[in-house]
Coordinates of C-alpha atoms (C1' of nucleotides) in Angstrom, one line a residue:
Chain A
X205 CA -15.5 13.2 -39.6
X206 CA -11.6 12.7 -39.4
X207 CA -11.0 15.3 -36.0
X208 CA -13.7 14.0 -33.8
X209 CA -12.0 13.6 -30.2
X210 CA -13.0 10.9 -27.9
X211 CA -14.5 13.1 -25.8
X212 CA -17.5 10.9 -26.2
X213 CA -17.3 6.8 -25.2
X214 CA -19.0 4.2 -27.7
X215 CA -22.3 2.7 -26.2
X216 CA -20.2 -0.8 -25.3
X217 CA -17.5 1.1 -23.6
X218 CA -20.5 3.7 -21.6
X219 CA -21.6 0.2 -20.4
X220 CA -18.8 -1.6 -19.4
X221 CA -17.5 1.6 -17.3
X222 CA -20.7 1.5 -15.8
X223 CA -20.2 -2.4 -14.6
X224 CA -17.0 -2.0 -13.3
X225 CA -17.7 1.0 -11.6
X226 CA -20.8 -0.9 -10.1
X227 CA -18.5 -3.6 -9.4
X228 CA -15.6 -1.8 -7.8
X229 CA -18.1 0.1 -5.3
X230 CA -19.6 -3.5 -4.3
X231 CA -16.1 -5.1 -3.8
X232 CA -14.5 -2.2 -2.1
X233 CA -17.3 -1.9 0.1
X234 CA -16.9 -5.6 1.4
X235 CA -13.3 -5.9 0.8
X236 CA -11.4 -2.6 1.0
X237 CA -9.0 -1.7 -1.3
X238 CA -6.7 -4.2 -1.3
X239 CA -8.6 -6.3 -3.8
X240 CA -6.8 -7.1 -7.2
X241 CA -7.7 -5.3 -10.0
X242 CA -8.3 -8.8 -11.8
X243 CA -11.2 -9.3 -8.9
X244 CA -13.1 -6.6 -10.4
X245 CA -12.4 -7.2 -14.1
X246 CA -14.0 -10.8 -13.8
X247 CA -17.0 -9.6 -11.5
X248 CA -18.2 -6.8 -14.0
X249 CA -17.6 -9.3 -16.5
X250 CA -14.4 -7.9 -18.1
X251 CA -11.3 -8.4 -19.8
X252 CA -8.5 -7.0 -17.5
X253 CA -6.9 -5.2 -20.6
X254 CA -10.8 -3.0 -20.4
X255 CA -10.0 -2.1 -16.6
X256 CA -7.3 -1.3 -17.5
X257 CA -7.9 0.9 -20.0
X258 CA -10.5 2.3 -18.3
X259 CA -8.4 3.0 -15.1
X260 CA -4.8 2.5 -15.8
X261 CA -4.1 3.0 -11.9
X262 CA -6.4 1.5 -8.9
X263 CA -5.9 5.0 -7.6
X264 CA -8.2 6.4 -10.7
X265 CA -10.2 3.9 -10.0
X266 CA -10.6 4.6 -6.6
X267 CA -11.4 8.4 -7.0
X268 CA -14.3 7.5 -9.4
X269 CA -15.6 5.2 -7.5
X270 CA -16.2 7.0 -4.3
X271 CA -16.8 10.6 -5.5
X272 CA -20.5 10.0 -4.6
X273 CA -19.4 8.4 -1.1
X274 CA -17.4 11.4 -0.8
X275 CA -20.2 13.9 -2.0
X276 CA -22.3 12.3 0.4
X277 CA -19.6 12.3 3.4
X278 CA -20.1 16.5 2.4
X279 CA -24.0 16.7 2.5
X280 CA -23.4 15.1 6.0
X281 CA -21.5 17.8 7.4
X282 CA -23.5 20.5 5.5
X283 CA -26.9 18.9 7.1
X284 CA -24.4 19.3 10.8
X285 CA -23.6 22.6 10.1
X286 CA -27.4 23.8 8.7
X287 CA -28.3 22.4 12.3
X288 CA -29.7 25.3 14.6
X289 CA -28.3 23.4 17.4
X290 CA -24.3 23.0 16.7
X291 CA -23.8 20.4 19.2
X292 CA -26.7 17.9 17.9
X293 CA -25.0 19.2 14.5
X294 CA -22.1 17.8 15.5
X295 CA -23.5 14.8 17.2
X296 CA -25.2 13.8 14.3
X297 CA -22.6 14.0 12.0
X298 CA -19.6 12.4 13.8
X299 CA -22.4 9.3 14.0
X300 CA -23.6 9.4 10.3
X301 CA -19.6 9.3 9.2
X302 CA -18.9 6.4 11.4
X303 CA -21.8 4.6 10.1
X304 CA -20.7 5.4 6.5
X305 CA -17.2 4.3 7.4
X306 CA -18.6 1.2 8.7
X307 CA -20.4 0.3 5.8
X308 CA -18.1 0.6 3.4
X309 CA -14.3 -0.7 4.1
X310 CA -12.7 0.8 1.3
X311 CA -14.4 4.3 1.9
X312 CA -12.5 4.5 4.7
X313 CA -9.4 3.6 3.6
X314 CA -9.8 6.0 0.4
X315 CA -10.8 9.0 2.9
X316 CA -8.1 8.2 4.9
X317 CA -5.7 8.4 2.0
X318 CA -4.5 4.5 2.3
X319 CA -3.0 6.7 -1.4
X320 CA -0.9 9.2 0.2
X321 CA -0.6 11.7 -2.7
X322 CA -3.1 13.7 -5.1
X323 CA -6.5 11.4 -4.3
X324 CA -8.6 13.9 -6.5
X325 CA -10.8 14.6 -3.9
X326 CA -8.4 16.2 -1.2
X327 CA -10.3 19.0 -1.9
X328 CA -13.9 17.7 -0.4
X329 CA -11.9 16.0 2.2
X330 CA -10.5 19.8 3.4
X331 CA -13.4 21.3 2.5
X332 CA -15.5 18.8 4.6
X333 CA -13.0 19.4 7.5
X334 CA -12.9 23.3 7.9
X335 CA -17.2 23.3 7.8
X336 CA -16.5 20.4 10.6
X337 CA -14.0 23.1 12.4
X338 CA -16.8 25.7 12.2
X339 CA -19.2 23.5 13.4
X340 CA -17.0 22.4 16.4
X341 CA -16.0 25.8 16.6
X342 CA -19.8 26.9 17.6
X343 CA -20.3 23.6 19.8
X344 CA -17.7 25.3 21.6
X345 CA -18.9 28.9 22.2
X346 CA -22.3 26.9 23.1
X347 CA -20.5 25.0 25.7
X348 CA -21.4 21.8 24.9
X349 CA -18.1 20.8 23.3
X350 CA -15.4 20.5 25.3
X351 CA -12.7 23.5 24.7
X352 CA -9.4 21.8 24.2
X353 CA -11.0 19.4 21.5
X354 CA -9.5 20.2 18.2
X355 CA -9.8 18.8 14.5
X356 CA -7.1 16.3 15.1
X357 CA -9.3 14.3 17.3
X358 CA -11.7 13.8 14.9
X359 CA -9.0 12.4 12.1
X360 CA -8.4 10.3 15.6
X361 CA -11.5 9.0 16.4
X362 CA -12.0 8.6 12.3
X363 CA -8.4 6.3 12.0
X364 CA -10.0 4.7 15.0
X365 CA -13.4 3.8 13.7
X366 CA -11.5 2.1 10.7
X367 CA -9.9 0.1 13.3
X368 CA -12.9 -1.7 14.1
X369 CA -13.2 -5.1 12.7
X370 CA -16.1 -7.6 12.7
X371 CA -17.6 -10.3 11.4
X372 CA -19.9 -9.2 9.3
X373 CA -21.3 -5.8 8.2
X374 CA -24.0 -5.7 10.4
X375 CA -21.9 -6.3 13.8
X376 CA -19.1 -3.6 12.3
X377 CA -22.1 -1.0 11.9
X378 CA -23.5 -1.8 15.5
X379 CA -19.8 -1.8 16.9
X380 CA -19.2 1.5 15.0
X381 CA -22.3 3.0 16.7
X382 CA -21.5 2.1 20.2
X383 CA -17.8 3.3 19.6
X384 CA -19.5 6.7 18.1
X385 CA -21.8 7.1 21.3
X386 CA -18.8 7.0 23.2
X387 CA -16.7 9.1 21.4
X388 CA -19.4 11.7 21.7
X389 CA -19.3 11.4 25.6
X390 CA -15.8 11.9 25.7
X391 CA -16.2 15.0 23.5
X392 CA -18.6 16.2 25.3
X393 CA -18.2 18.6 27.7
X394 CA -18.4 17.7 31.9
X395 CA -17.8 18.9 34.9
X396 CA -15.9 15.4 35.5
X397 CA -13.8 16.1 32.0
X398 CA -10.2 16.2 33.0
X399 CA -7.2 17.7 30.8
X400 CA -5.9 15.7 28.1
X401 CA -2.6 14.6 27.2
X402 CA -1.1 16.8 24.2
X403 CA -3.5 16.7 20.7
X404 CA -1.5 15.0 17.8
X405 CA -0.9 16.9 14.6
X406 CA -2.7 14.7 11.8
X407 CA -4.5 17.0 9.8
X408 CA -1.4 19.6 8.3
X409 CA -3.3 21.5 6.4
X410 CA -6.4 22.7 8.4
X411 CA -6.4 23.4 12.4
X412 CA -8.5 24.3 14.9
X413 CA -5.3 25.6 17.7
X414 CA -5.3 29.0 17.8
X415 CA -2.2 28.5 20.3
X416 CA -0.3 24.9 20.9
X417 CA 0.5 25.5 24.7
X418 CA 2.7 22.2 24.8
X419 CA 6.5 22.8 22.7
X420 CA 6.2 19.3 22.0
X421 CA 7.7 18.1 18.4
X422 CA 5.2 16.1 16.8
X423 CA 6.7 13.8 14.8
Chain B
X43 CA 23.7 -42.8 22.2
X44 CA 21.2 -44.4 20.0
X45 CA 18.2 -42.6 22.0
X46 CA 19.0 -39.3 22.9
X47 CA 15.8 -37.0 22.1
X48 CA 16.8 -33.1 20.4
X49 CA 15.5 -32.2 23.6
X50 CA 18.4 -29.9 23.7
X51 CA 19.5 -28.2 20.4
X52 CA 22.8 -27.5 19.1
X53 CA 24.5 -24.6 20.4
X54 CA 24.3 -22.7 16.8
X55 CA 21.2 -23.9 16.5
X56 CA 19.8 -22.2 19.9
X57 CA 22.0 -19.3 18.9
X58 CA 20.1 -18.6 15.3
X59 CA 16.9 -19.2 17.2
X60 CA 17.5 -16.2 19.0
X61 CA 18.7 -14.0 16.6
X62 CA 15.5 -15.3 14.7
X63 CA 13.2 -14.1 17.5
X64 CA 15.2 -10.8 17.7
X65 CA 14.3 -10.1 14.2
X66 CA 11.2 -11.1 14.5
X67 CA 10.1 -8.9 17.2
X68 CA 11.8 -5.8 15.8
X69 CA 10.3 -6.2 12.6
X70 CA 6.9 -7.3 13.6
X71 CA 6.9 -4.1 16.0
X72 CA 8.0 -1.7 12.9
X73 CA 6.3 -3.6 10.3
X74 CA 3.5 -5.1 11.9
X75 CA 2.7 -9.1 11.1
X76 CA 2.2 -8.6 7.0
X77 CA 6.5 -9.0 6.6
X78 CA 7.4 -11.9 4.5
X79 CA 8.9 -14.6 6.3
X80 CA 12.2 -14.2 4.5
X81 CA 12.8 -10.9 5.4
X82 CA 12.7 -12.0 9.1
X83 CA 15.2 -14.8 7.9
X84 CA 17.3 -12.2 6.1
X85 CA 17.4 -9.9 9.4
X86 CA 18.6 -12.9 11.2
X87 CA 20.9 -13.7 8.9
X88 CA 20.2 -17.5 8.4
X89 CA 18.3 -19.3 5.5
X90 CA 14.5 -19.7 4.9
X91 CA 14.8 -23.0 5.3
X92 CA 16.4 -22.9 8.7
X93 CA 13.4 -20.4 10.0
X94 CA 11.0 -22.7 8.7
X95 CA 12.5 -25.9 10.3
X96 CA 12.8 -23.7 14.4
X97 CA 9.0 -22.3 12.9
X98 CA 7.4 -24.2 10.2
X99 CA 4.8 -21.3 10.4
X100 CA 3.9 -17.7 11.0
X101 CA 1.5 -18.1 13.6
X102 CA 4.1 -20.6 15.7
X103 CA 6.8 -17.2 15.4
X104 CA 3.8 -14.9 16.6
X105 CA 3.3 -16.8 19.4
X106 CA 6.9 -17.1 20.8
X107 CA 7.5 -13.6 19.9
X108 CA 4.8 -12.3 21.4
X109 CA 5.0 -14.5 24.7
X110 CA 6.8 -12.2 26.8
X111 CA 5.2 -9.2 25.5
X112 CA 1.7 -11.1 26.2
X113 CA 3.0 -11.3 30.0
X114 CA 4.0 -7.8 30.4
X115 CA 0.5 -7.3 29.2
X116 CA -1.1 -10.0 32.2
X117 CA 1.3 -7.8 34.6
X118 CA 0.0 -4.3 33.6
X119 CA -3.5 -5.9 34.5
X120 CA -2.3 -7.3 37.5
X121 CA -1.1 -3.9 38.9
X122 CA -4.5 -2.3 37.8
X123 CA -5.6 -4.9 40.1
X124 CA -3.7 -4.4 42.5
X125 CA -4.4 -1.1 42.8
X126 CA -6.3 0.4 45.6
X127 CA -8.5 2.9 43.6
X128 CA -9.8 0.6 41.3
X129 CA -10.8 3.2 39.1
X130 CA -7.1 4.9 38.9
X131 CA -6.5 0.9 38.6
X132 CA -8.5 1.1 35.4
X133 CA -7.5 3.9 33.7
X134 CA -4.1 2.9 34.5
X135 CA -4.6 -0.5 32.5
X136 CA -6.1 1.4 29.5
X137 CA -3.6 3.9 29.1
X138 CA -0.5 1.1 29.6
X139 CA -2.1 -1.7 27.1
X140 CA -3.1 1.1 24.9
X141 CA 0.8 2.1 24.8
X142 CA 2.0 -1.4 24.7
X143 CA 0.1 -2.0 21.7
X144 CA 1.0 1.8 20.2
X145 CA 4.5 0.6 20.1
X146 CA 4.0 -2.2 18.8
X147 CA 2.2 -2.6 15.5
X148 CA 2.5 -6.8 15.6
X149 CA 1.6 -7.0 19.1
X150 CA -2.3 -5.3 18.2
X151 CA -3.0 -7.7 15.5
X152 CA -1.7 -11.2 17.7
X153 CA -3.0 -9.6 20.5
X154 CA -6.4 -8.8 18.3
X155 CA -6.1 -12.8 16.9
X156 CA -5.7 -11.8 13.3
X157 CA -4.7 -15.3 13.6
X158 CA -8.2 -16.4 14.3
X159 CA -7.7 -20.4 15.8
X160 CA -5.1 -21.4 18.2
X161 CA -3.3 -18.7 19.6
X162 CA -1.2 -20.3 21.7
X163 CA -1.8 -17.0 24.5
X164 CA -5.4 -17.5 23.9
X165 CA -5.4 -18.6 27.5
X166 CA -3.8 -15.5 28.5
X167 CA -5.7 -13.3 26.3
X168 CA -9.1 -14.5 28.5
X169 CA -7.3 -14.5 31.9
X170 CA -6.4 -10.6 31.3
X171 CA -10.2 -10.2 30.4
X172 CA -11.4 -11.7 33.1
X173 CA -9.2 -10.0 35.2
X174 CA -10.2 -6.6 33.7
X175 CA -13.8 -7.6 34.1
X176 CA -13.1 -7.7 37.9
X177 CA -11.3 -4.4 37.5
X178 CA -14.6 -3.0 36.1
X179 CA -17.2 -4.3 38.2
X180 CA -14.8 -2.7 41.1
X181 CA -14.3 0.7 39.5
X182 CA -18.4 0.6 38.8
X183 CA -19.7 -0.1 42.4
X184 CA -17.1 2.5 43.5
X185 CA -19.1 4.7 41.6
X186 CA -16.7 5.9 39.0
X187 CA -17.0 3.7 36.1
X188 CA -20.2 4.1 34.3
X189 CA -22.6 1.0 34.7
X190 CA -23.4 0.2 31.4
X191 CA -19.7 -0.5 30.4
X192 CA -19.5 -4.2 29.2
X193 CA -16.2 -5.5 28.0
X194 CA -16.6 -5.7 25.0
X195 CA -16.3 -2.2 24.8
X196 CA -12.6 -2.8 26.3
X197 CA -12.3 -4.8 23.0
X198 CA -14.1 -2.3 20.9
X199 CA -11.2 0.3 22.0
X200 CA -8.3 -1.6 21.6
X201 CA -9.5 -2.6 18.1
X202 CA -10.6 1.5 17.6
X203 CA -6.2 1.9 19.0
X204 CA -5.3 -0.3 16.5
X205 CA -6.8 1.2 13.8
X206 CA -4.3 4.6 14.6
X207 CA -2.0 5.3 12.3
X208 CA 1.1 8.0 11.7
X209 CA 4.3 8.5 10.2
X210 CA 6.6 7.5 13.1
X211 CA 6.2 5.4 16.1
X212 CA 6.4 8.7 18.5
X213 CA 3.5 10.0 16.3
X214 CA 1.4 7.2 17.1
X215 CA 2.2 6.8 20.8
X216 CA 1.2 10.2 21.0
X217 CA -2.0 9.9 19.1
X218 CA -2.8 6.5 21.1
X219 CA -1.9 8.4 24.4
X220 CA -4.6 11.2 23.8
X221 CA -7.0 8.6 22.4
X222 CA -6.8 6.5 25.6
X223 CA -7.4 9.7 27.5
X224 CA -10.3 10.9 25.4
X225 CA -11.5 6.9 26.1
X226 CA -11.3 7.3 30.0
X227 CA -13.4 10.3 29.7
X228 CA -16.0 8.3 27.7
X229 CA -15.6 5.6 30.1
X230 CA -15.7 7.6 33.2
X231 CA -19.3 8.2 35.0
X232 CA -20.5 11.8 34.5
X233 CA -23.7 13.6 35.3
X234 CA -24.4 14.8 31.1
X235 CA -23.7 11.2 29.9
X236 CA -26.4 9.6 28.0
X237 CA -27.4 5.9 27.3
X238 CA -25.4 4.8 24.8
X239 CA -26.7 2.1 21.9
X240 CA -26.4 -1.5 22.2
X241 CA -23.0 -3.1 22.8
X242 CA -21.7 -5.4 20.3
X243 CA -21.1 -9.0 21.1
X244 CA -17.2 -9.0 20.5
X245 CA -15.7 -11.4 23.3
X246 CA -17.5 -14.6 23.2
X247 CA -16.1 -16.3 26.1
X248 CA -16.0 -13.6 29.1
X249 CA -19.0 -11.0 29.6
X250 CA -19.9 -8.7 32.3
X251 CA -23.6 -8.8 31.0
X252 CA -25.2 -10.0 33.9
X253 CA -29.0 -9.0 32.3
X254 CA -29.1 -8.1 28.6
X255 CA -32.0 -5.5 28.2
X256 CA -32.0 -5.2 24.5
X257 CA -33.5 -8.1 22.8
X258 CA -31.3 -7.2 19.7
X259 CA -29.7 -9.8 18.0
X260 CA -25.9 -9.3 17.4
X261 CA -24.1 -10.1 14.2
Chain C
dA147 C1' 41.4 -36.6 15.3
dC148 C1' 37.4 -38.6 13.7
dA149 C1' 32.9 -40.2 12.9
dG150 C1' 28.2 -39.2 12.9
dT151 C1' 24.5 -36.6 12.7
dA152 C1' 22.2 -32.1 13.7
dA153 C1' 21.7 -28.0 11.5
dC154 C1' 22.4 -25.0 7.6
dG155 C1' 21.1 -22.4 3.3
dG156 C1' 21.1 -22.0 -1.8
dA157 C1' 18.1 -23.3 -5.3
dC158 C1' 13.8 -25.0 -7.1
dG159 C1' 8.9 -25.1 -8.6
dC160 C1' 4.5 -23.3 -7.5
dT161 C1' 1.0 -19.7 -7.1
dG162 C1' -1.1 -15.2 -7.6
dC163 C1' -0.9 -10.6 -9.1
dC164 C1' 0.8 -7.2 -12.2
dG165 C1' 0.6 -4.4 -16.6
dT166 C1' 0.9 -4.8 -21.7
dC167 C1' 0.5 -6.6 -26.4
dC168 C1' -2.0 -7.8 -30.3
dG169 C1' -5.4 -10.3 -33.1
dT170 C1' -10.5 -10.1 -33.0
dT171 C1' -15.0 -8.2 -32.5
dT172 C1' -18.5 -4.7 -33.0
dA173 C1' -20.6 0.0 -32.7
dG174 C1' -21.3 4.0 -35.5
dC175 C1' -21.6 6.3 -39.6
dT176 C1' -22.6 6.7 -44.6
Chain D
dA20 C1' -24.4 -3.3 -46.5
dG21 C1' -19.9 -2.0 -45.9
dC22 C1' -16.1 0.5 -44.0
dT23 C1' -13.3 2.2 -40.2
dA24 C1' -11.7 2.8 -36.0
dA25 C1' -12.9 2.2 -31.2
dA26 C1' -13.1 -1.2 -27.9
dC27 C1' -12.5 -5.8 -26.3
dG28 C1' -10.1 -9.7 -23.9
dG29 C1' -7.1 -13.8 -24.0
dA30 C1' -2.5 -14.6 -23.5
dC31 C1' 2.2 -13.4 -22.2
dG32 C1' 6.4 -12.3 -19.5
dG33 C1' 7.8 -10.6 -15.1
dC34 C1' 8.0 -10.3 -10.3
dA35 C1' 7.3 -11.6 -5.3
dG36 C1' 6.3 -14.6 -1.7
dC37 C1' 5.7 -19.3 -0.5
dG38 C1' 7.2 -24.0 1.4
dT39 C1' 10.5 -27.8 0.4
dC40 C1' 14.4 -30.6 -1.1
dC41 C1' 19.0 -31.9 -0.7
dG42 C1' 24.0 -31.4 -1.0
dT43 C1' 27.2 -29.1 2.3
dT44 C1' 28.9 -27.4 6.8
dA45 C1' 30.3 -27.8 11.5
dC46 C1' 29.0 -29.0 16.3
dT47 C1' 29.6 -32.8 19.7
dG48 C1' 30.9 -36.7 22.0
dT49 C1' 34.4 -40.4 21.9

DNA sequence: ACAGTAACGGACGCTGCCGTCCGTTTAGCT
DNA sequence: AGCTAAACGGACGGCAGCGTCCGTTACTGT
C-alpha cells in the first residue's frame, strides 16, 4: 500500500479534531472569535503545532466549527417559511435567530462575516436570506408586515442584536428577547407606523426593493 | 520660587496636550477605543512617554476626550426636555444620541463604560438617564409612549446602535438613522402592539419600574 | 544671558500571540 | 513483533503593544 491518500485520518488524529472542534464551539460561544488559537489548543488538550495542522487559519476553523450553527440558523427559517401563517413565520424566526445569536458570541460574529471574504458558508447565509425575503415578502401581501421593510433591516436589527452585551449569558439571552419583541413591533405593521428614513444597502447581493425611491448614494 | 505648584503647565506643554486630545478624539471616533496608545502619540506628534506623563492611562484620555462630547449629549437631553411635546421631545433625543454615537465609534463604548469602574462622566451618564426617565414618564401619560417602556430598554437600544456596523461613517449614520426610526416605531404606543417579555435589568442605579410584575430573576 | 527645572522622546525590557520546525511518539498494517 | 509513516507537541524566533527610565532639549523668570 504505497498510493493510499490521506483521505482517511488515523484514530488519534479523528480524536483530537473532535476535541478541538468541541473546544472551539465552547470558547467561541463564551468568548467570540477573538480568542487565540493557543486558547483552544491547551483546552482540547493540544499541542498548538496539531491546531495548526488541523486548521492552518482561525478562518477554517471557524467554518467547521459553526456549519451546524449555520445548518441550524437554515432549519429556522425553513420551519418560518413552512409556517401557514407568514407573519407568525416570520415572528418566530426573527426571535429564534436572536436567541441563537445571543447564545453564542462567536456565531454572530462568524454570520456576520467579522472574515470579510470566502467564509465557506456564504452560500447558507444567501440562501437563508432570500427564503427570509420570501417569507417577508408574503407577511407583506398578508398585511401584517409593514410594506417599506426590506431585507436590509433585518442584517440591521441582526448587527444590532450582536450589539447587545451583558453580563452573563443568561441576561444577554433575556436582553436579546426583549430587544426581538421590539423589533417585531416596529416591523409590524400599524396604523400609527410612520415613514422611515431611507433603508441602508447591507446586504449586496440579495434585495427585497423592487424600486429605491430615494437617489441617495449609499456608501 | 521654591513653592510654586505645576498648577499651570509650560506653554509647549499645554500646547502638545491639545494636539494630544485632537488626536485622540479623531482617532477614537474613526477607530473606536481599541487604537494603541502610541498611535495616538504618533498622530500628535510627541513621544509615548510624554502622552503617558499628561495621561498615565487610557481611561484618564477617554474621559477628557469624551468630556465635551458627554455634554453635547446632557444638552440633546435637555432640549428633549425642554420640549413641549414630550413625545416629539423623545424621539428627538433618540434619534440625536443615536447619531452622536453613529459618528462616533469611541464615544458608544465610553459612553457604554467599556471601561467598567470610574468613569469620570459616570455622574453625567445617570443625570442624562434620569433626565430621560422624566422624558418617558411625560411622553407615557401623554399617551404616546407605550407604558411598559422601562429604561433599560433606552440602554438596550443604544447598546443594539452600537453593535451597527458599515464601511464608511455615512454608511453607518444612515443605517443608525433608519434603526432609531424603526426604534421609535417600536417605542411608540399603537393599537396592534403586544406585551413584550421581561425587561432586562441593565441600569442599576436609575429605573422607571415603579411595580415589577414578573417575579423573574435577572442575570 | 543664564541658571534651573519642566518637559520631551528615543530606547529598553516585558508580555502575549503568532506560525513553524523538528525530534519523538504511536497507530496501522503485515 | 516489527516496520513505517502519520501525527504529535515542545521549543523557537518574530512581531506588536505596553509602561518606564534617563539623557537631552528648551521654556521661564531673573
Amino acid at each position: 500500500m504505497t498510493d493510499r491518500l490521506p483521505h482517511t485520518l488515523r484514530s488519534d488524529a479523528r480524536d483530537n479534531r473532535e476535541r478541538i472542534l468541541d473546544a472551539a464551539r465552547a470558547v467561541f460561544a463564551a468568548e467570540g472569535l477573538t480568542v487565540p488559537m493557543r486558547e483552544i489548543a491547551r483546552r482540547a488538550g493540544v499541542g498548538p503545532a496539531t491546531l495548526y495542522r488541523r486548521y492552518p487559519t482561525k478562518e477554517m476553523l471557524v467554518t467547521e466549527a459553526f456549519t451546524d450553527q449555520m445548518r441550524a440558523c437554515q432549519s429556522i427559517v425553513d420551519e418560518g417559511l413552512a409556517d401557514p401563517d407568514p407573519w407568525h413565520g416570520f415572528c418566530l424566526v426573527i426571535e429564534k435567530i436572536c436567541e441563537l445569536h445571543a447564545r453564542d458570541r462567536g456565531f454572530t460574529a462568524a454570520f456576520m462575516s467579522t472574515f470579510p471574504h470566502a467564509m465557506d458558508f456564504a452560500a447558507i447565509r444567501a440562501y437563508s436570506l432570500t427564503s427570509v425575503a420570501e417569507l417577508a415578502r408574503r407577511a407583506k401581501d398578508a398585511g401584517r408586515l409593514r410594506p417599506d421593510f426590506v431585507l436590509d433591516d433585518l442584517i440591521l436589527m441582526l448587527m444590532a442584536n450582536s450589539g447587545i452585551h451583558a453580563s452573563s449569558p443568561a441576561a444577554r439571552v433575556a436582553a436579546s428577547r426583549r430587544f426581538a419583541a421590539l423589533t417585531l413591533q416596529a416591523f409590524h405593521t400599524s396604523p400609527a407606523s410612520s415613514p422611515l428614513p431611507p433603508a441602508p444597502r447591507l446586504v449586496p447581493g440579495v434585495s427585497t426593493h423592487r424600486r429605491n425611491p430615494t437617489g441617495e448614494t449609499d456608501g
